[in-house]
Coordinates of C-alpha atoms in Angstrom, one line a residue:
X1 CA -29.3 31.3 -44.0
X2 CA -25.9 32.5 -45.9
X3 CA -23.7 32.0 -42.6
X4 CA -24.9 28.4 -42.2
X5 CA -24.5 27.6 -45.9
X6 CA -20.8 28.8 -45.7
X7 CA -20.2 27.0 -42.2
X8 CA -21.5 23.7 -44.1
X9 CA -19.2 24.3 -47.2
X10 CA -16.2 24.9 -45.1
X11 CA -17.0 21.6 -43.1
X12 CA -17.4 19.5 -46.3
X13 CA -14.2 21.0 -47.8
X14 CA -12.2 20.0 -44.4
X15 CA -13.9 16.5 -44.6
X16 CA -12.7 16.2 -48.3
X17 CA -8.9 17.2 -47.4
X18 CA -8.8 14.6 -44.6
X19 CA -10.2 11.9 -47.1
X20 CA -7.7 12.8 -49.5
X21 CA -4.8 12.6 -46.9
X22 CA -6.0 9.2 -45.8
X23 CA -6.4 7.8 -49.3
X24 CA -2.9 8.9 -50.6
X25 CA -1.3 7.6 -47.3
X26 CA -2.8 4.1 -48.0
X27 CA -1.8 4.2 -51.5
X28 CA 1.8 5.5 -51.3
X29 CA 2.6 3.9 -47.7
X30 CA 3.6 7.3 -46.2
X31 CA 2.1 10.8 -45.8
X32 CA 2.9 13.2 -48.5
X33 CA 3.2 15.9 -46.0
X34 CA 6.1 14.2 -44.3
X35 CA 9.2 16.2 -44.5
X36 CA 11.8 14.9 -47.0
X37 CA 14.9 13.3 -45.7
X38 CA 18.2 15.3 -45.3
X39 CA 20.3 13.0 -47.1
X40 CA 20.0 12.6 -50.9
X41 CA 19.7 9.1 -52.8
X42 CA 23.4 7.9 -52.6
X43 CA 24.2 7.3 -56.3
X44 CA 27.7 6.2 -56.7
X45 CA 29.5 8.4 -59.2
X46 CA 30.3 6.8 -62.8
X47 CA 33.0 4.1 -62.6
X48 CA 35.5 6.0 -64.8
X49 CA 38.8 4.6 -65.4
X50 CA 41.7 7.1 -65.4
X51 CA 45.0 6.0 -67.0
X52 CA 48.6 7.3 -66.4
X53 CA 49.8 10.4 -68.4
X54 CA 50.9 9.7 -71.8
X55 CA 54.7 10.3 -73.1
X56 CA 54.8 13.7 -74.7
X57 CA 57.1 13.9 -77.3
X58 CA 57.9 17.8 -78.3
X59 CA 58.5 18.3 -82.0
X60 CA 61.2 20.6 -83.3
X61 CA 60.0 24.1 -83.3
X62 CA 61.5 26.7 -85.7
X63 CA 61.3 30.2 -85.6
X64 CA 59.9 32.2 -88.8
X65 CA 62.0 35.3 -88.2
X66 CA 65.2 33.2 -88.4
X67 CA 64.0 31.6 -91.6
X68 CA 63.2 34.8 -93.3
X69 CA 66.6 35.9 -92.6
X70 CA 68.1 32.8 -94.0
X71 CA 65.9 33.1 -97.0
X72 CA 67.0 36.9 -97.4
X73 CA 70.6 36.1 -97.2
X74 CA 70.4 33.0 -99.7
X75 CA 68.3 34.7 -102.2
X76 CA 69.1 38.3 -101.9
X77 CA 65.5 39.5 -101.7
X78 CA 63.0 38.9 -98.8
X79 CA 60.2 36.2 -98.8
X80 CA 57.0 38.1 -99.7
X81 CA 53.6 37.3 -97.8
X82 CA 51.1 35.5 -99.6
X83 CA 49.2 37.7 -102.2
X84 CA 45.5 37.2 -101.9
X85 CA 43.0 38.3 -104.4
X86 CA 40.6 40.9 -103.5
X87 CA 37.4 38.9 -104.1
X88 CA 38.8 35.6 -103.0
X89 CA 36.1 33.4 -101.7
X90 CA 38.4 31.8 -99.1
X91 CA 40.5 33.6 -96.4
X92 CA 42.8 32.6 -93.6
X93 CA 41.7 33.7 -90.2
X94 CA 44.2 36.4 -88.4
X95 CA 44.1 34.2 -85.3
X96 CA 46.1 31.4 -86.8
X97 CA 49.9 30.8 -86.6
X98 CA 51.8 28.1 -88.1
X99 CA 52.2 25.6 -85.3
X100 CA 55.7 24.6 -86.4
X101 CA 57.6 28.0 -86.9
X102 CA 55.1 30.6 -85.8
X103 CA 54.4 32.4 -88.8
X104 CA 51.4 34.9 -88.9
X105 CA 48.5 34.3 -91.0
X106 CA 50.2 36.6 -93.8
X107 CA 52.3 33.7 -94.8
X108 CA 49.8 30.8 -94.8
X109 CA 48.0 29.5 -97.8
X110 CA 44.5 28.2 -98.0
X111 CA 45.8 25.1 -99.3
X112 CA 43.0 23.1 -100.2
X113 CA 40.1 25.9 -100.8
X114 CA 37.4 25.8 -97.8
X115 CA 38.4 22.5 -96.4
X116 CA 40.6 23.7 -93.8
X117 CA 44.0 22.8 -94.5
X118 CA 46.7 25.4 -94.6
X119 CA 50.2 25.7 -95.8
X120 CA 53.0 27.6 -94.3
X121 CA 55.0 29.5 -96.9
X122 CA 57.9 29.9 -94.7
X123 CA 58.7 26.2 -93.6
X124 CA 56.4 24.5 -96.0
X125 CA 54.5 22.8 -93.2
X126 CA 50.8 21.5 -93.6
X127 CA 48.2 21.4 -91.1
X128 CA 44.8 22.1 -90.2
X129 CA 42.8 23.5 -87.1
X130 CA 42.2 19.8 -85.9
X131 CA 45.8 18.6 -86.1
X132 CA 47.4 21.5 -84.8
X133 CA 48.3 20.2 -81.4
X134 CA 49.7 16.9 -83.2
X135 CA 52.0 19.4 -85.0
X136 CA 53.2 21.0 -81.7
X137 CA 53.6 17.6 -79.9
X138 CA 53.2 14.1 -80.1
X139 CA 51.2 12.1 -77.5
X140 CA 52.4 8.3 -77.2
X141 CA 51.3 5.4 -75.2
X142 CA 53.3 4.9 -72.0
X143 CA 53.2 1.0 -72.6
X144 CA 54.0 0.7 -76.1
X145 CA 55.3 4.1 -77.3
X146 CA 52.9 4.2 -80.2
X147 CA 51.4 7.4 -81.3
X148 CA 47.9 8.1 -79.8
X149 CA 44.8 8.6 -82.1
X150 CA 42.2 11.0 -81.3
X151 CA 38.7 9.2 -81.5
X152 CA 36.5 11.6 -80.0
X153 CA 35.9 15.5 -79.3
X154 CA 34.0 16.5 -76.3
X155 CA 33.0 20.1 -75.1
X156 CA 36.1 20.2 -72.8
X157 CA 38.4 17.6 -73.9
X158 CA 39.6 15.3 -76.8
X159 CA 39.9 11.6 -76.2
X160 CA 43.1 9.7 -77.6
X161 CA 43.4 6.0 -77.6
X162 CA 46.1 3.6 -78.2
X163 CA 44.9 1.1 -81.1
X164 CA 48.0 -1.0 -81.1
X165 CA 47.0 -4.7 -80.8
X166 CA 50.5 -5.6 -79.6
X167 CA 50.4 -3.1 -76.6
X168 CA 51.1 -4.5 -73.2
X169 CA 48.3 -2.8 -71.7
X170 CA 45.8 -4.2 -74.1
X171 CA 47.4 -7.6 -74.0
X172 CA 47.2 -7.7 -70.3
X173 CA 43.7 -6.6 -70.1
X174 CA 42.5 -9.1 -72.9
X175 CA 44.4 -12.1 -71.3
X176 CA 43.1 -11.4 -67.7
X177 CA 39.3 -11.8 -69.0
X178 CA 37.4 -14.9 -68.3
X179 CA 35.9 -16.9 -71.0
X180 CA 32.4 -15.7 -70.1
X181 CA 33.9 -12.0 -70.4
X182 CA 35.5 -12.9 -73.8
X183 CA 32.0 -14.2 -75.2
X184 CA 30.3 -11.0 -74.2
X185 CA 33.4 -9.0 -75.5
X186 CA 32.8 -10.3 -78.9
X187 CA 29.1 -9.3 -78.9
X188 CA 29.4 -6.0 -77.0
X189 CA 33.0 -4.7 -77.0
X190 CA 32.1 -1.3 -75.8
X191 CA 31.3 -2.9 -72.5
X192 CA 34.8 -3.2 -71.6
X193 CA 37.9 -0.9 -71.5
X194 CA 40.9 -2.9 -72.7
X195 CA 42.7 0.0 -74.4
X196 CA 44.8 3.0 -73.2
X197 CA 43.0 6.1 -73.2
X198 CA 44.0 9.7 -72.4
X199 CA 42.0 12.9 -72.3
X200 CA 43.5 16.1 -73.5
X201 CA 41.6 19.2 -71.8
X202 CA 40.8 22.1 -73.6
X203 CA 39.1 23.9 -70.5
X204 CA 38.9 27.5 -70.9
X205 CA 40.8 28.2 -67.7
X206 CA 44.3 29.3 -66.7
X207 CA 45.7 27.7 -63.7
X208 CA 47.4 29.8 -60.9
X209 CA 46.2 32.9 -62.4
X210 CA 46.5 35.2 -59.1
X211 CA 43.9 37.8 -60.2
X212 CA 43.4 40.8 -58.1
X213 CA 40.6 40.2 -55.5
X214 CA 37.0 41.7 -56.4
X215 CA 36.6 44.3 -53.7
X216 CA 33.0 44.8 -52.6
X217 CA 31.6 48.2 -52.0
X218 CA 29.7 47.3 -48.7
X219 CA 29.4 49.8 -46.1
X220 CA 28.1 48.0 -42.9
X221 CA 28.1 51.2 -41.0
X222 CA 24.8 51.9 -42.8
X223 CA 22.9 49.0 -41.5
X224 CA 20.5 49.8 -38.7
X225 CA 22.0 47.3 -36.2
X226 CA 24.8 48.2 -34.0
X227 CA 28.4 46.1 -34.4
X228 CA 27.8 44.3 -31.1
X229 CA 24.3 43.2 -32.4
X230 CA 25.8 42.2 -35.7
X231 CA 28.3 40.0 -33.9
X232 CA 25.5 38.4 -31.8
X233 CA 23.6 37.5 -34.9
X234 CA 26.6 36.0 -36.7
X235 CA 27.4 34.0 -33.5
X236 CA 24.0 32.6 -33.3
X237 CA 23.7 31.9 -37.0
X238 CA 27.2 30.8 -37.8
X239 CA 29.0 29.7 -34.7
X240 CA 25.9 27.8 -33.3
X241 CA 24.2 26.7 -36.4
X242 CA 20.7 28.4 -35.8
X243 CA 18.6 29.0 -38.8
X244 CA 17.8 32.7 -39.8
X245 CA 14.3 32.7 -38.1
X246 CA 15.5 31.1 -34.9
X247 CA 18.3 33.6 -34.8
X248 CA 15.7 36.5 -35.3
X249 CA 13.5 34.7 -32.5
X250 CA 16.3 34.8 -30.0
X251 CA 17.4 38.1 -30.6
X252 CA 13.7 39.3 -29.8
X253 CA 13.2 36.8 -27.0
X254 CA 16.6 37.1 -25.2
X255 CA 18.0 40.6 -26.2
X256 CA 15.0 42.2 -27.1
X257 CA 16.1 43.3 -30.5
X258 CA 13.3 43.3 -33.3
X259 CA 14.6 41.9 -36.5
X260 CA 13.2 39.6 -39.2
X261 CA 14.8 36.5 -40.5
X262 CA 15.0 38.3 -43.9
X263 CA 17.3 40.8 -42.2
X264 CA 19.6 38.1 -40.9
X265 CA 20.0 36.7 -44.3
X266 CA 20.9 40.3 -45.7
X267 CA 23.5 40.6 -42.9
X268 CA 24.8 37.4 -43.8
X269 CA 25.2 38.2 -47.5
X270 CA 26.5 41.7 -46.7
X271 CA 29.2 40.3 -44.3
X272 CA 30.2 37.4 -46.7
X273 CA 30.7 39.7 -49.3
X274 CA 33.1 41.7 -47.2
X275 CA 35.0 38.8 -45.7
X276 CA 35.5 36.6 -49.1
X277 CA 38.4 38.3 -50.3
X278 CA 40.1 38.8 -47.1
X279 CA 39.6 35.1 -46.4
X280 CA 40.7 34.0 -50.0
X281 CA 43.8 36.2 -50.1
X282 CA 45.1 35.9 -46.6
X283 CA 48.7 34.9 -46.4
X284 CA 48.2 31.5 -44.5
X285 CA 51.2 29.5 -43.3
X286 CA 50.6 26.0 -44.6
X287 CA 52.0 22.4 -44.2
X288 CA 52.5 19.8 -46.7
X289 CA 49.4 17.7 -45.9
X290 CA 46.2 18.3 -47.9
X291 CA 43.0 16.6 -48.3
X292 CA 39.7 17.2 -50.2
X293 CA 36.4 16.0 -50.5
X294 CA 33.1 16.9 -51.6
X295 CA 29.6 17.1 -49.7
X296 CA 25.9 17.7 -50.4
X297 CA 24.0 20.9 -49.6
X298 CA 20.6 21.7 -50.9
X299 CA 20.2 24.9 -53.1
X300 CA 17.1 26.1 -54.5
X301 CA 15.5 22.8 -53.9
X302 CA 18.1 20.7 -55.6
X303 CA 21.4 19.3 -54.5
X304 CA 24.5 20.7 -55.1
X305 CA 28.0 19.9 -54.3
X306 CA 30.6 21.7 -51.8
X307 CA 34.1 21.0 -52.4
X308 CA 36.4 21.3 -49.3
X309 CA 40.1 21.3 -49.7
X310 CA 41.7 21.5 -46.2
X311 CA 45.1 21.8 -44.7
X312 CA 45.2 18.8 -42.4
X313 CA 48.0 19.8 -40.0
X314 CA 47.0 23.6 -39.6
X315 CA 43.2 22.8 -39.9
X316 CA 42.8 25.6 -42.5
X317 CA 39.9 25.4 -45.2
X318 CA 41.7 26.7 -48.4
X319 CA 39.0 26.0 -50.9
X320 CA 35.2 25.8 -50.8
X321 CA 33.6 26.1 -54.3
X322 CA 29.7 25.4 -54.8
X323 CA 28.9 23.6 -57.8
X324 CA 25.5 21.9 -59.2
X325 CA 27.8 19.2 -60.7
X326 CA 30.3 17.2 -59.2
X327 CA 32.7 17.4 -62.4
X328 CA 36.4 17.8 -63.5
X329 CA 35.9 21.4 -63.8
X330 CA 34.9 22.1 -60.4
X331 CA 37.8 19.8 -59.0
X332 CA 40.0 21.8 -61.0
X333 CA 38.7 24.9 -59.7
X334 CA 38.9 23.8 -56.3
X335 CA 42.6 22.6 -56.3
X336 CA 43.7 25.6 -58.1
X337 CA 42.4 27.8 -55.2
X338 CA 44.6 25.8 -52.9
X339 CA 47.8 26.0 -55.3
X340 CA 47.5 30.0 -55.6
X341 CA 47.7 30.1 -51.6
X342 CA 51.2 28.6 -51.7
X343 CA 54.1 30.8 -51.7
X344 CA 55.8 27.9 -53.9
X345 CA 54.6 24.4 -55.1
X346 CA 56.7 21.7 -53.2
X347 CA 58.3 19.0 -55.3
X348 CA 56.4 16.3 -53.4
X349 CA 52.9 17.9 -53.2
X350 CA 50.1 15.2 -52.5
X351 CA 46.5 15.6 -52.3
X352 CA 44.5 13.0 -50.3
X353 CA 41.0 12.6 -51.9
X354 CA 38.4 9.7 -52.3
X355 CA 38.0 7.4 -55.4
X356 CA 36.1 10.1 -57.5
X357 CA 38.0 9.9 -60.9
X358 CA 37.7 13.7 -61.4
X359 CA 40.5 14.2 -59.2
X360 CA 43.0 12.2 -61.3
X361 CA 41.5 14.0 -64.4
X362 CA 42.2 17.5 -62.6
X363 CA 45.8 16.2 -62.2
X364 CA 46.1 15.5 -65.9
X365 CA 45.0 19.1 -66.5
X366 CA 47.5 20.6 -64.3
X367 CA 50.2 18.5 -65.7
X368 CA 49.4 19.8 -69.1
X369 CA 50.0 23.0 -67.8
X370 CA 53.4 22.1 -66.1
X371 CA 52.1 21.8 -62.7
X372 CA 52.9 18.4 -60.9
X373 CA 51.5 17.0 -57.9
X374 CA 50.6 13.4 -56.6
X375 CA 46.9 12.2 -55.7
X376 CA 46.3 9.5 -53.4
X377 CA 43.0 8.0 -53.2
X378 CA 41.5 6.5 -50.4
X379 CA 38.8 4.2 -51.6
X380 CA 35.9 2.6 -49.6
X381 CA 35.3 2.3 -45.8
X382 CA 37.9 -0.6 -45.3
X383 CA 41.9 -0.8 -46.1
X384 CA 41.6 -2.8 -49.1
X385 CA 44.9 -1.4 -50.5
X386 CA 48.1 0.0 -49.1
X387 CA 47.4 3.5 -50.2
X388 CA 44.0 3.5 -48.3
X389 CA 45.9 2.1 -45.3
X390 CA 48.5 4.8 -45.4
X391 CA 46.4 7.9 -45.9
X392 CA 43.0 6.8 -44.3
X393 CA 43.8 9.1 -41.2
X394 CA 43.9 12.3 -43.6
X395 CA 40.9 11.3 -45.4
X396 CA 39.0 10.9 -41.8
X397 CA 40.2 14.4 -40.9
X398 CA 38.3 16.1 -44.1
X399 CA 35.3 13.8 -43.4
X400 CA 35.3 15.1 -39.7
X401 CA 35.2 18.6 -41.4
X402 CA 32.3 17.6 -43.4
X403 CA 30.3 16.6 -40.4
X404 CA 31.3 19.9 -38.6
X405 CA 30.0 21.9 -41.5
X406 CA 26.7 19.6 -41.7
X407 CA 26.1 20.2 -38.1
X408 CA 26.0 23.8 -38.6
X409 CA 24.2 23.8 -42.0
X410 CA 21.4 21.2 -41.2
X411 CA 19.3 23.8 -39.3
X412 CA 19.1 26.1 -42.4
X413 CA 17.1 23.1 -44.4
X414 CA 19.0 24.3 -47.6
X415 CA 19.5 27.6 -49.5
X416 CA 17.1 29.5 -51.6
X417 CA 19.8 30.7 -54.1
X418 CA 23.4 29.6 -55.2
X419 CA 24.4 33.3 -53.9
X420 CA 23.0 32.3 -50.3
X421 CA 24.8 29.2 -50.1
X422 CA 28.3 30.7 -51.1
X423 CA 27.6 33.5 -48.4
X424 CA 26.9 31.0 -45.7
X425 CA 29.9 28.7 -46.7
X426 CA 32.0 31.8 -46.8
X427 CA 31.1 32.8 -43.3
X428 CA 31.4 29.2 -42.0
X429 CA 35.2 29.3 -43.5
X430 CA 35.9 32.5 -41.9
X431 CA 34.6 31.1 -38.5
X432 CA 36.6 28.1 -38.9
X433 CA 39.9 29.4 -39.7
X434 CA 39.8 32.6 -37.8
X435 CA 37.5 32.1 -34.8
X436 CA 36.8 28.5 -34.0
X437 CA 39.3 26.9 -31.4
X438 CA 40.5 23.4 -32.3
X439 CA 41.4 20.6 -29.8
X440 CA 43.9 19.2 -32.1
X441 CA 45.7 22.6 -32.0
X442 CA 45.7 22.7 -28.1
X443 CA 42.6 24.9 -28.2
X444 CA 44.1 27.6 -30.5
X445 CA 42.5 28.9 -33.6
X446 CA 44.0 27.7 -36.8
X447 CA 44.9 31.3 -37.8
X448 CA 46.4 33.0 -34.7
X449 CA 45.8 36.9 -34.6
X450 CA 46.4 38.7 -31.4
X451 CA 43.9 41.3 -32.1
X452 CA 41.3 38.6 -32.1
X453 CA 42.6 36.4 -29.5
X454 CA 42.6 39.2 -26.8
X455 CA 38.6 40.1 -27.1
X456 CA 36.8 38.1 -24.4
X457 CA 33.4 37.3 -26.3
X458 CA 32.6 35.9 -29.8
X459 CA 30.5 38.9 -30.8
X460 CA 33.6 41.2 -30.3
X461 CA 35.8 38.9 -32.3
X462 CA 33.1 38.7 -35.2
X463 CA 33.3 42.6 -35.1
X464 CA 37.0 42.8 -35.0
X465 CA 37.4 40.3 -37.9
X466 CA 35.0 42.4 -40.1
X467 CA 37.0 45.4 -39.2
X468 CA 40.2 43.6 -40.1
X469 CA 38.7 42.9 -43.4
X470 CA 37.8 46.5 -44.2
X471 CA 41.0 47.8 -43.5
X472 CA 42.5 45.4 -45.7
X473 CA 40.1 46.2 -48.4
X474 CA 41.1 49.9 -48.1
X475 CA 44.8 49.1 -48.3
X476 CA 44.3 47.3 -51.6
X477 CA 42.2 49.8 -52.9
X478 CA 44.8 52.4 -52.1
X479 CA 47.5 50.5 -53.7
X480 CA 45.4 49.5 -56.8

């Protein structure tokens, strides 16, 4: 009796499931069990206009030590620091110095109580935390030479605007509007950008900071697989773009090696951790043609962005950060990873990128730190301007790199974590730079190493590359 009831219930449940599937298919037009498409919805990035750099007028800087010596010589006694009451309600932070003469906080008055204005006792300069930069330098409009006014404060930057109504930039934009646009401008002026705007970045990031590489403590000799087996796994998984499950299956079906897909991923993470400092700090011989672009990858069910920067002549990947955001901070980081690999920055350094304004904002950030380079933007699919016509071949090269990566990445169907995505991209970069022959280089690899080239098989080359990375890490540890 009971087995018949159980059989009846299971049959009824299966019937309900089929009915639900049919109804959902009729309602939404497609099956809910279809796999999602590989490509994300193509939403164009925000149309942000980036103006030229402003004119920066550096004000006269004094030395408080010289001023103190002059005071002593003139008055016959030293200038004493500010005497503060023991139970004073307002104090001057020790981290604040005078922006004009550099006097420490001991010589600063809290001029208006707790409202934030200070006065230097040495040079008599008035300032506050909000206008310290304006005391060090003045930003002027490059079109009318009028001082820019700060209008907004964001998390990573301040926004400055030229409010001069006679500015040639403003007048040109205003006169170029149609009558319909002028009517709309009167009702909604925020819909139009007519005035010169500059963004002063305050990102907590020091460019060209050549920090010591983070050396991992990974001992691959403790894994159960032999070096040849590890080389085979990396060849199938990275070179041929097989997923971890297919790699595990082919190792069992073809080579008779019992291994799980999770073990493949564990090996991937361990090798990537070992190779990353070697790949990032290798002394590459570079050309003078660089291009960059970002592409989509799937991480933990969400779309992330992989920023590639590439030596278009030597075919070397120089930068490959992964970020959940397509923002200025990641563009700055990606470009900085290229700059630190240069022995010296050439005077005519140029990066070829797409029309995303984050690269122009990154250019402004580096210019504020005294690092100058040019950015050429190739916009759209057709050559609508002279810059796109001249530099499109370089842009097509980086697009070809993106397609090569996608060909290897597609079988993974995304990554379960950001760490996993970084590991795979690191291994792909190591393969691309050190192991993959290029037709444009007459069948040679970008980074020619005789120790790798004389080996007959790819698994042996992977094993040797790992050995070279281990030797390099040991040398770094000895010299540390």
